[in-house]
């Protein structure tokens, strides 16, 4: 009889500081599937960071056309955290990187947030006085886990761990106005998926 041995590997503690950990779902819309992105929206629910916990909803309409105007808004309950996330992360993400308007976003602090779950649909609502931002993901798929090394991550400076659920479709409403456009199918990680999804349990660690 052949005996087999089991090798037990010890836990691995990653070097490098944790920049932040939490959730970071996204919705990217196009009015013309062959054209530029008409709006880029991301949501943050941060459990821990050097600026503490907090939430931020970010929408950038017409991100590549400074003269086009539109919604360029950040609703948050921790403005220092929100500015850090936009400056050091969102502005470095590949779709936001070419945008000339990332330093012109309007920040509104003191926002309240609500999460609504209905089956495989997920909605995040942010309100601050008369300002509001709603993001809805429909038909979320099965979760899968990723480990993205620093050179390939959105910043190029952090290793990123996350669990993703890609949506079948999504929509964004700002101050009661639904933004035009729809998600499109695109290359995503090692497969294909719509340009909206949940990134949950997302953690960015300084790459050392």
PDB file of C-alpha atoms in Angstrom:
ATOM      1  CA  UNK A   1       0.000   0.000   0.000  1.00  0.00           C
ATOM      2  CA  UNK A   2       1.311   3.419  -0.947  1.00  0.00           C
ATOM      3  CA  UNK A   3       1.268   6.004   1.769  1.00  0.00           C
ATOM      4  CA  UNK A   4       0.662   9.637   0.935  1.00  0.00           C
ATOM      5  CA  UNK A   5       1.754  12.558   3.036  1.00  0.00           C
ATOM      6  CA  UNK A   6      -0.039  15.848   3.462  1.00  0.00           C
ATOM      7  CA  UNK A   7       2.034  19.006   3.587  1.00  0.00           C
ATOM      8  CA  UNK A   8       0.468  21.726   5.686  1.00  0.00           C
ATOM      9  CA  UNK A   9       1.563  25.201   4.677  1.00  0.00           C
ATOM     10  CA  UNK A  10       1.662  27.929   7.336  1.00  0.00           C
ATOM     11  CA  UNK A  11      -0.493  31.048   7.027  1.00  0.00           C
ATOM     12  CA  UNK A  12       1.071  33.875   5.022  1.00  0.00           C
ATOM     13  CA  UNK A  13       1.109  37.424   6.365  1.00  0.00           C
ATOM     14  CA  UNK A  14       1.481  39.879   3.488  1.00  0.00           C
ATOM     15  CA  UNK A  15       4.106  42.592   3.939  1.00  0.00           C
ATOM     16  CA  UNK A  16       3.058  46.158   3.272  1.00  0.00           C
ATOM     17  CA  UNK A  17       0.472  48.405   4.864  1.00  0.00           C
ATOM     18  CA  UNK A  18      -3.227  47.929   4.152  1.00  0.00           C
ATOM     19  CA  UNK A  19      -4.326  51.090   2.336  1.00  0.00           C
ATOM     20  CA  UNK A  20      -7.997  50.227   2.744  1.00  0.00           C
ATOM     21  CA  UNK A  21     -10.406  47.328   2.905  1.00  0.00           C
ATOM     22  CA  UNK A  22     -14.116  47.235   2.145  1.00  0.00           C
ATOM     23  CA  UNK A  23     -16.443  47.146  -0.870  1.00  0.00           C
ATOM     24  CA  UNK A  24     -15.988  48.964  -4.181  1.00  0.00           C
ATOM     25  CA  UNK A  25     -18.735  48.185  -6.737  1.00  0.00           C
ATOM     26  CA  UNK A  26     -18.692  49.957 -10.106  1.00  0.00           C
ATOM     27  CA  UNK A  27     -20.982  50.930 -13.002  1.00  0.00           C
ATOM     28  CA  UNK A  28     -19.554  52.086 -16.350  1.00  0.00           C
ATOM     29  CA  UNK A  29     -22.085  53.172 -19.003  1.00  0.00           C
ATOM     30  CA  UNK A  30     -21.997  53.967 -22.725  1.00  0.00           C
ATOM     31  CA  UNK A  31     -24.644  55.614 -24.904  1.00  0.00           C
ATOM     32  CA  UNK A  32     -22.840  54.241 -27.976  1.00  0.00           C
ATOM     33  CA  UNK A  33     -21.296  50.772 -27.504  1.00  0.00           C
ATOM     34  CA  UNK A  34     -18.526  51.714 -29.963  1.00  0.00           C
ATOM     35  CA  UNK A  35     -17.917  55.157 -28.457  1.00  0.00           C
ATOM     36  CA  UNK A  36     -16.390  56.593 -25.312  1.00  0.00           C
ATOM     37  CA  UNK A  37     -17.737  55.912 -21.838  1.00  0.00           C
ATOM     38  CA  UNK A  38     -20.585  58.314 -21.094  1.00  0.00           C
ATOM     39  CA  UNK A  39     -20.296  57.935 -17.313  1.00  0.00           C
ATOM     40  CA  UNK A  40     -18.090  56.206 -14.759  1.00  0.00           C
ATOM     41  CA  UNK A  41     -19.473  55.545 -11.281  1.00  0.00           C
ATOM     42  CA  UNK A  42     -17.978  53.806  -8.263  1.00  0.00           C
ATOM     43  CA  UNK A  43     -19.153  53.256  -4.713  1.00  0.00           C
ATOM     44  CA  UNK A  44     -17.024  52.717  -1.606  1.00  0.00           C
ATOM     45  CA  UNK A  45     -17.983  51.167   1.712  1.00  0.00           C
ATOM     46  CA  UNK A  46     -14.711  51.268   3.646  1.00  0.00           C
ATOM     47  CA  UNK A  47     -14.320  49.198   6.804  1.00  0.00           C
ATOM     48  CA  UNK A  48     -10.779  50.333   7.642  1.00  0.00           C
ATOM     49  CA  UNK A  49      -8.195  52.787   6.289  1.00  0.00           C
ATOM     50  CA  UNK A  50      -5.727  55.322   7.633  1.00  0.00           C
ATOM     51  CA  UNK A  51      -8.579  57.837   7.351  1.00  0.00           C
ATOM     52  CA  UNK A  52     -11.003  55.608   9.220  1.00  0.00           C
ATOM     53  CA  UNK A  53     -14.183  53.971   7.940  1.00  0.00           C
ATOM     54  CA  UNK A  54     -16.689  55.674   5.701  1.00  0.00           C
ATOM     55  CA  UNK A  55     -18.660  55.667   2.474  1.00  0.00           C
ATOM     56  CA  UNK A  56     -18.402  57.556  -0.788  1.00  0.00           C
ATOM     57  CA  UNK A  57     -20.460  57.493  -3.989  1.00  0.00           C
ATOM     58  CA  UNK A  58     -18.615  58.889  -7.009  1.00  0.00           C
ATOM     59  CA  UNK A  59     -20.073  59.678 -10.436  1.00  0.00           C
ATOM     60  CA  UNK A  60     -18.217  61.248 -13.360  1.00  0.00           C
ATOM     61  CA  UNK A  61     -20.396  62.017 -16.374  1.00  0.00           C
ATOM     62  CA  UNK A  62     -18.683  62.757 -19.707  1.00  0.00           C
ATOM     63  CA  UNK A  63     -15.330  61.884 -18.109  1.00  0.00           C
ATOM     64  CA  UNK A  64     -13.239  62.680 -21.199  1.00  0.00           C
ATOM     65  CA  UNK A  65     -14.909  65.949 -22.234  1.00  0.00           C
ATOM     66  CA  UNK A  66     -14.243  68.779 -19.797  1.00  0.00           C
ATOM     67  CA  UNK A  67     -16.614  71.117 -21.648  1.00  0.00           C
ATOM     68  CA  UNK A  68     -19.579  68.744 -21.679  1.00  0.00           C
ATOM     69  CA  UNK A  69     -20.559  69.289 -18.049  1.00  0.00           C
ATOM     70  CA  UNK A  70     -22.906  66.845 -16.381  1.00  0.00           C
ATOM     71  CA  UNK A  71     -22.754  65.133 -13.023  1.00  0.00           C
ATOM     72  CA  UNK A  72     -19.299  65.103 -11.423  1.00  0.00           C
ATOM     73  CA  UNK A  73     -20.210  64.458  -7.844  1.00  0.00           C
ATOM     74  CA  UNK A  74     -18.976  62.759  -4.678  1.00  0.00           C
ATOM     75  CA  UNK A  75     -21.395  62.168  -1.817  1.00  0.00           C
ATOM     76  CA  UNK A  76     -19.662  61.013   1.362  1.00  0.00           C
ATOM     77  CA  UNK A  77     -19.801  60.769   5.145  1.00  0.00           C
ATOM     78  CA  UNK A  78     -16.014  61.161   5.460  1.00  0.00           C
ATOM     79  CA  UNK A  79     -14.660  63.788   3.067  1.00  0.00           C
ATOM     80  CA  UNK A  80     -10.995  63.253   3.965  1.00  0.00           C
ATOM     81  CA  UNK A  81     -11.359  59.549   3.149  1.00  0.00           C
ATOM     82  CA  UNK A  82     -13.266  60.291  -0.067  1.00  0.00           C
ATOM     83  CA  UNK A  83     -10.593  62.679  -1.337  1.00  0.00           C
ATOM     84  CA  UNK A  84      -7.900  60.089  -0.561  1.00  0.00           C
ATOM     85  CA  UNK A  85      -9.801  57.377  -2.446  1.00  0.00           C
ATOM     86  CA  UNK A  86     -10.357  59.594  -5.500  1.00  0.00           C
ATOM     87  CA  UNK A  87      -6.821  61.008  -5.552  1.00  0.00           C
ATOM     88  CA  UNK A  88      -4.819  57.854  -4.830  1.00  0.00           C
ATOM     89  CA  UNK A  89      -7.071  55.197  -6.359  1.00  0.00           C
ATOM     90  CA  UNK A  90      -9.978  56.230  -8.603  1.00  0.00           C
ATOM     91  CA  UNK A  91      -7.935  58.756 -10.590  1.00  0.00           C
ATOM     92  CA  UNK A  92      -5.330  56.031 -11.232  1.00  0.00           C
ATOM     93  CA  UNK A  93      -7.827  53.374 -12.417  1.00  0.00           C
ATOM     94  CA  UNK A  94      -7.395  52.724 -16.138  1.00  0.00           C
ATOM     95  CA  UNK A  95     -10.726  54.207 -17.304  1.00  0.00           C
ATOM     96  CA  UNK A  96     -10.445  57.299 -15.101  1.00  0.00           C
ATOM     97  CA  UNK A  97      -6.769  57.954 -15.826  1.00  0.00           C
ATOM     98  CA  UNK A  98      -7.329  59.901 -19.109  1.00  0.00           C
ATOM     99  CA  UNK A  99     -10.063  62.083 -17.585  1.00  0.00           C
ATOM    100  CA  UNK A 100      -9.250  65.818 -17.369  1.00  0.00           C
ATOM    101  CA  UNK A 101     -11.944  66.487 -14.747  1.00  0.00           C
ATOM    102  CA  UNK A 102     -10.886  64.378 -11.753  1.00  0.00           C
ATOM    103  CA  UNK A 103      -9.711  67.453  -9.832  1.00  0.00           C
ATOM    104  CA  UNK A 104     -12.990  69.272 -10.507  1.00  0.00           C
ATOM    105  CA  UNK A 105     -15.372  66.920  -8.686  1.00  0.00           C
ATOM    106  CA  UNK A 106     -17.909  68.406  -6.271  1.00  0.00           C
ATOM    107  CA  UNK A 107     -17.591  66.889  -2.780  1.00  0.00           C
ATOM    108  CA  UNK A 108     -20.650  66.914  -0.511  1.00  0.00           C
ATOM    109  CA  UNK A 109     -20.013  65.699   3.034  1.00  0.00           C
ATOM    110  CA  UNK A 110     -22.537  64.587   5.637  1.00  0.00           C
ATOM    111  CA  UNK A 111     -24.340  62.178   3.312  1.00  0.00           C
ATOM    112  CA  UNK A 112     -26.576  59.359   4.513  1.00  0.00           C
ATOM    113  CA  UNK A 113     -26.473  55.932   2.904  1.00  0.00           C
ATOM    114  CA  UNK A 114     -28.889  53.022   2.482  1.00  0.00           C
ATOM    115  CA  UNK A 115     -28.523  49.564   0.955  1.00  0.00           C
ATOM    116  CA  UNK A 116     -31.479  47.735  -0.624  1.00  0.00           C
ATOM    117  CA  UNK A 117     -31.217  44.047  -1.584  1.00  0.00           C
ATOM    118  CA  UNK A 118     -33.870  42.220  -3.631  1.00  0.00           C
ATOM    119  CA  UNK A 119     -32.774  38.771  -4.794  1.00  0.00           C
ATOM    120  CA  UNK A 120     -29.814  39.236  -7.148  1.00  0.00           C
ATOM    121  CA  UNK A 121     -30.425  42.992  -7.456  1.00  0.00           C
ATOM    122  CA  UNK A 122     -28.480  45.405  -5.255  1.00  0.00           C
ATOM    123  CA  UNK A 123     -29.024  49.165  -4.809  1.00  0.00           C
ATOM    124  CA  UNK A 124     -26.909  51.730  -2.983  1.00  0.00           C
ATOM    125  CA  UNK A 125     -28.511  55.097  -2.198  1.00  0.00           C
ATOM    126  CA  UNK A 126     -26.704  58.241  -1.036  1.00  0.00           C
ATOM    127  CA  UNK A 127     -28.437  61.477  -0.048  1.00  0.00           C
ATOM    128  CA  UNK A 128     -27.232  64.827   1.285  1.00  0.00           C
ATOM    129  CA  UNK A 129     -29.897  67.530   1.493  1.00  0.00           C
ATOM    130  CA  UNK A 130     -31.329  67.917  -2.008  1.00  0.00           C
ATOM    131  CA  UNK A 131     -28.494  65.934  -3.594  1.00  0.00           C
ATOM    132  CA  UNK A 132     -28.918  62.230  -4.277  1.00  0.00           C
ATOM    133  CA  UNK A 133     -27.144  59.414  -6.066  1.00  0.00           C
ATOM    134  CA  UNK A 134     -28.546  55.939  -6.651  1.00  0.00           C
ATOM    135  CA  UNK A 135     -26.667  52.989  -8.147  1.00  0.00           C
ATOM    136  CA  UNK A 136     -28.446  49.724  -8.982  1.00  0.00           C
ATOM    137  CA  UNK A 137     -26.899  46.442 -10.120  1.00  0.00           C
ATOM    138  CA  UNK A 138     -29.274  43.874 -11.653  1.00  0.00           C
ATOM    139  CA  UNK A 139     -28.849  40.130 -12.014  1.00  0.00           C
ATOM    140  CA  UNK A 140     -25.627  39.681 -10.076  1.00  0.00           C
ATOM    141  CA  UNK A 141     -23.709  36.548 -11.020  1.00  0.00           C
ATOM    142  CA  UNK A 142     -21.879  33.970  -8.953  1.00  0.00           C
ATOM    143  CA  UNK A 143     -18.996  35.289  -6.822  1.00  0.00           C
ATOM    144  CA  UNK A 144     -15.387  34.582  -7.712  1.00  0.00           C
ATOM    145  CA  UNK A 145     -12.161  35.542  -5.947  1.00  0.00           C
ATOM    146  CA  UNK A 146      -9.112  37.303  -7.413  1.00  0.00           C
ATOM    147  CA  UNK A 147      -5.597  38.193  -6.319  1.00  0.00           C
ATOM    148  CA  UNK A 148      -4.162  40.907  -8.582  1.00  0.00           C
ATOM    149  CA  UNK A 149      -0.406  41.548  -8.192  1.00  0.00           C
ATOM    150  CA  UNK A 150       0.847  45.109  -7.820  1.00  0.00           C
ATOM    151  CA  UNK A 151       2.132  45.706 -11.367  1.00  0.00           C
ATOM    152  CA  UNK A 152      -1.240  44.652 -12.818  1.00  0.00           C
ATOM    153  CA  UNK A 153      -3.513  46.385 -10.308  1.00  0.00           C
ATOM    154  CA  UNK A 154      -5.400  49.605 -10.914  1.00  0.00           C
ATOM    155  CA  UNK A 155      -2.719  51.724  -9.234  1.00  0.00           C
ATOM    156  CA  UNK A 156       0.338  49.650 -10.118  1.00  0.00           C
ATOM    157  CA  UNK A 157       1.420  50.161  -6.503  1.00  0.00           C
ATOM    158  CA  UNK A 158      -0.819  47.818  -4.529  1.00  0.00           C
ATOM    159  CA  UNK A 159      -1.640  44.136  -4.490  1.00  0.00           C
ATOM    160  CA  UNK A 160      -5.428  43.823  -4.646  1.00  0.00           C
ATOM    161  CA  UNK A 161      -7.615  41.029  -3.274  1.00  0.00           C
ATOM    162  CA  UNK A 162     -11.373  40.934  -3.878  1.00  0.00           C
ATOM    163  CA  UNK A 163     -14.487  38.903  -4.534  1.00  0.00           C
ATOM    164  CA  UNK A 164     -16.406  39.952  -7.666  1.00  0.00           C
ATOM    165  CA  UNK A 165     -20.001  39.462  -8.771  1.00  0.00           C
ATOM    166  CA  UNK A 166     -20.593  40.733 -12.316  1.00  0.00           C
ATOM    167  CA  UNK A 167     -24.032  42.209 -13.066  1.00  0.00           C
ATOM    168  CA  UNK A 168     -26.237  41.602 -16.106  1.00  0.00           C
ATOM    169  CA  UNK A 169     -27.011  45.328 -16.208  1.00  0.00           C
ATOM    170  CA  UNK A 170     -27.000  48.474 -14.095  1.00  0.00           C
ATOM    171  CA  UNK A 171     -28.253  52.037 -13.840  1.00  0.00           C
ATOM    172  CA  UNK A 172     -27.297  55.303 -12.125  1.00  0.00           C
ATOM    173  CA  UNK A 173     -29.572  58.159 -11.067  1.00  0.00           C
ATOM    174  CA  UNK A 174     -28.255  61.569  -9.972  1.00  0.00           C
ATOM    175  CA  UNK A 175     -30.587  64.105  -8.343  1.00  0.00           C
ATOM    176  CA  UNK A 176     -33.566  62.222  -9.799  1.00  0.00           C
ATOM    177  CA  UNK A 177     -32.149  62.082 -13.348  1.00  0.00           C
ATOM    178  CA  UNK A 178     -31.259  58.692 -14.742  1.00  0.00           C
ATOM    179  CA  UNK A 179     -27.956  58.853 -16.576  1.00  0.00           C
ATOM    180  CA  UNK A 180     -28.159  57.798 -20.233  1.00  0.00           C
ATOM    181  CA  UNK A 181     -26.395  54.705 -21.479  1.00  0.00           C
ATOM    182  CA  UNK A 182     -26.093  51.036 -20.637  1.00  0.00           C
ATOM    183  CA  UNK A 183     -23.421  48.580 -19.618  1.00  0.00           C
ATOM    184  CA  UNK A 184     -21.478  46.796 -22.352  1.00  0.00           C
ATOM    185  CA  UNK A 185     -19.731  43.445 -22.509  1.00  0.00           C
ATOM    186  CA  UNK A 186     -15.956  43.765 -22.238  1.00  0.00           C
ATOM    187  CA  UNK A 187     -12.804  41.877 -21.308  1.00  0.00           C
ATOM    188  CA  UNK A 188     -12.560  41.585 -17.543  1.00  0.00           C
ATOM    189  CA  UNK A 189      -9.726  39.838 -15.736  1.00  0.00           C
ATOM    190  CA  UNK A 190      -9.479  36.415 -17.409  1.00  0.00           C
ATOM    191  CA  UNK A 191     -12.932  36.416 -19.019  1.00  0.00           C
ATOM    192  CA  UNK A 192     -15.803  38.527 -20.345  1.00  0.00           C
ATOM    193  CA  UNK A 193     -18.486  40.394 -18.456  1.00  0.00           C
ATOM    194  CA  UNK A 194     -20.711  43.448 -18.370  1.00  0.00           C
ATOM    195  CA  UNK A 195     -19.155  46.733 -17.287  1.00  0.00           C
ATOM    196  CA  UNK A 196     -20.814  46.724 -13.870  1.00  0.00           C
ATOM    197  CA  UNK A 197     -20.388  44.565 -10.830  1.00  0.00           C
ATOM    198  CA  UNK A 198     -19.822  44.255  -7.129  1.00  0.00           C
ATOM    199  CA  UNK A 199     -16.300  44.156  -5.742  1.00  0.00           C
ATOM    200  CA  UNK A 200     -16.773  42.997  -2.165  1.00  0.00           C
ATOM    201  CA  UNK A 201     -14.244  42.254   0.552  1.00  0.00           C
ATOM    202  CA  UNK A 202     -11.779  44.286  -1.518  1.00  0.00           C
ATOM    203  CA  UNK A 203      -8.392  44.954   0.050  1.00  0.00           C
ATOM    204  CA  UNK A 204      -5.476  47.018  -1.291  1.00  0.00           C
ATOM    205  CA  UNK A 205      -2.053  46.276   0.205  1.00  0.00           C
ATOM    206  CA  UNK A 206       1.062  48.324  -0.516  1.00  0.00           C
ATOM    207  CA  UNK A 207       3.197  46.285  -2.908  1.00  0.00           C
ATOM    208  CA  UNK A 208       6.656  45.687  -1.447  1.00  0.00           C
TER     209      UNK A 208
END
